[in-house]
């Protein structure tokens, strides 16, 4: 693992890595150090997804108010370095404030060197905020929740994150759901500035007691830690009320506030129910609501939140080619009374459009342009399944041989995948679907209630493929050749840049070598009942 403290070294390293391998994926985990298991979960996720993992450690003076804990914020660089090393991080970027914000006072080279090597604690005084270009997120997102008591905080966060994203140009950047307002603001920032990065949200990691992990928990005594659990209990109680059918903000907030009031040592600053993306207050949760709380325990300010979802369940089925996913998914949807989200049909519709408009599929930029002007409409009910693209019904047309022969080429185009991932998420807003693919549980629906990783040995998948090819013109292919092809495809699928095949950490693996399709369906139905309850 390497450590860089200067922008020059960071750039040099990234340039050399990228020139050796232009398709290199880089995962960035921005932190303020004092690492704990919450940070480590982000690092682990970044490690799974990327060739290179970079952790930035920077206590950002811009995001602390004048009366806040910038000076006292926990700093433990040696331990952070050790934890990063153990977690398989490739490099840490830990600049000083002077390195990040320059030296606007125009100090001499010597002073500037001294400032660079000083500890962060004294750095705040070196920065002239008024001489910096800053990023101003929409006031509607920064004037609510924590923004009310922390004016300027999110501007400071947005500025530093923009700097890190533009310096590092990561493929993906990882943020914790713990800081839900920060996450929403960064997502918006990435969209509004068209930044070519995927913002990945990671679930809140909690102590066994339910207390959300935070660097600031170090300020708490043992007793205060126990008292602070009232926040998690409040969220849980509200979530129960929500699950029992009362989806009003009034009910959720009343329960949460009452629970916190039961613990006098915890002084609630706010409890609010807002839209998780726009942060606008909600009266009733139609699809998803962010219930967020902030409180002080002693002088320590703590935040926590939970997403309340009002949607039917989603079942995500991923796995390698030839494991029987499409048959299983279609039948599982029927058995569970859910809709089958035919993602293949979506790729076919775009392929059909490219062929119809004579757009060369080899011209990725022309395809990106075409896709940007397209819209899909569906009826997912199998009894009346219908798919339209740009107003034209293509339900039958997408099954043509010509479409079949070009669809995988089309699916490899990043702009097509991005368009369809957004489209699939839109279809999942209200839930009630079973979807299959390679990254449904890891990327498209990371919140799916049930994730299945359907697999079979290379030998078994080759044997099944052999049977499928029996009456076709490829019938004389040898089993050994098929095995070689499938092993190669597995390798390609799991190392590809776009949507690599990966088992989600919370997916249940079903090895189907010795199972019939009916047996696989029975298992899925069993898991569904166990996890979610009776079928719809
Ligand atoms: P910080 O060092 O507090 O700025 O946090 C760095 C990143 O870690 C942010 O994206 C946080 O949301 C995330 N993070 C902090 N605590 C947790 C937690 N308990 N669970 C998940 N992510 C967290």
mmCIF file of C-alpha atoms in Angstrom, residues 3 54 69 160 165 181 195 204 216 230 239 262 268-269 274 340 387 425 471 504 529:
data_model
loop_
_atom_site.group_PDB
_atom_site.id
_atom_site.type_symbol
_atom_site.label_atom_id
_atom_site.label_comp_id
_atom_site.label_asym_id
_atom_site.label_seq_id
_atom_site.Cartn_x
_atom_site.Cartn_y
_atom_site.Cartn_z
ATOM 1 C CA UNK A 3 0.667 6.780 0.844
ATOM 2 C CA UNK A 54 -8.061 4.691 -2.975
ATOM 3 C CA UNK A 69 -15.143 20.224 16.725
ATOM 4 C CA UNK A 160 -14.113 18.924 -1.142
ATOM 5 C CA UNK A 165 -13.691 13.589 -7.842
ATOM 6 C CA UNK A 181 -28.316 14.183 3.419
ATOM 7 C CA UNK A 195 -19.450 13.871 -13.493
ATOM 8 C CA UNK A 204 -25.336 1.862 7.741
ATOM 9 C CA UNK A 216 -17.683 10.810 16.997
ATOM 10 C CA UNK A 230 -32.645 5.551 21.892
ATOM 11 C CA UNK A 239 -40.484 1.549 11.028
ATOM 12 C CA UNK A 262 -38.135 8.489 26.957
ATOM 13 C CA UNK A 268 -33.433 15.589 19.985
ATOM 14 C CA UNK A 269 -32.466 18.285 17.473
ATOM 15 C CA UNK A 274 -38.306 13.583 3.709
ATOM 16 C CA UNK A 340 -41.217 -11.004 -14.374
ATOM 17 C CA UNK A 387 -43.421 -3.420 -24.772
ATOM 18 C CA UNK A 425 -34.876 0.885 -11.468
ATOM 19 C CA UNK A 471 -31.231 -30.348 -32.956
ATOM 20 C CA UNK A 504 -23.953 -9.963 -3.639
ATOM 21 C CA UNK A 529 -41.788 -17.117 2.632
#
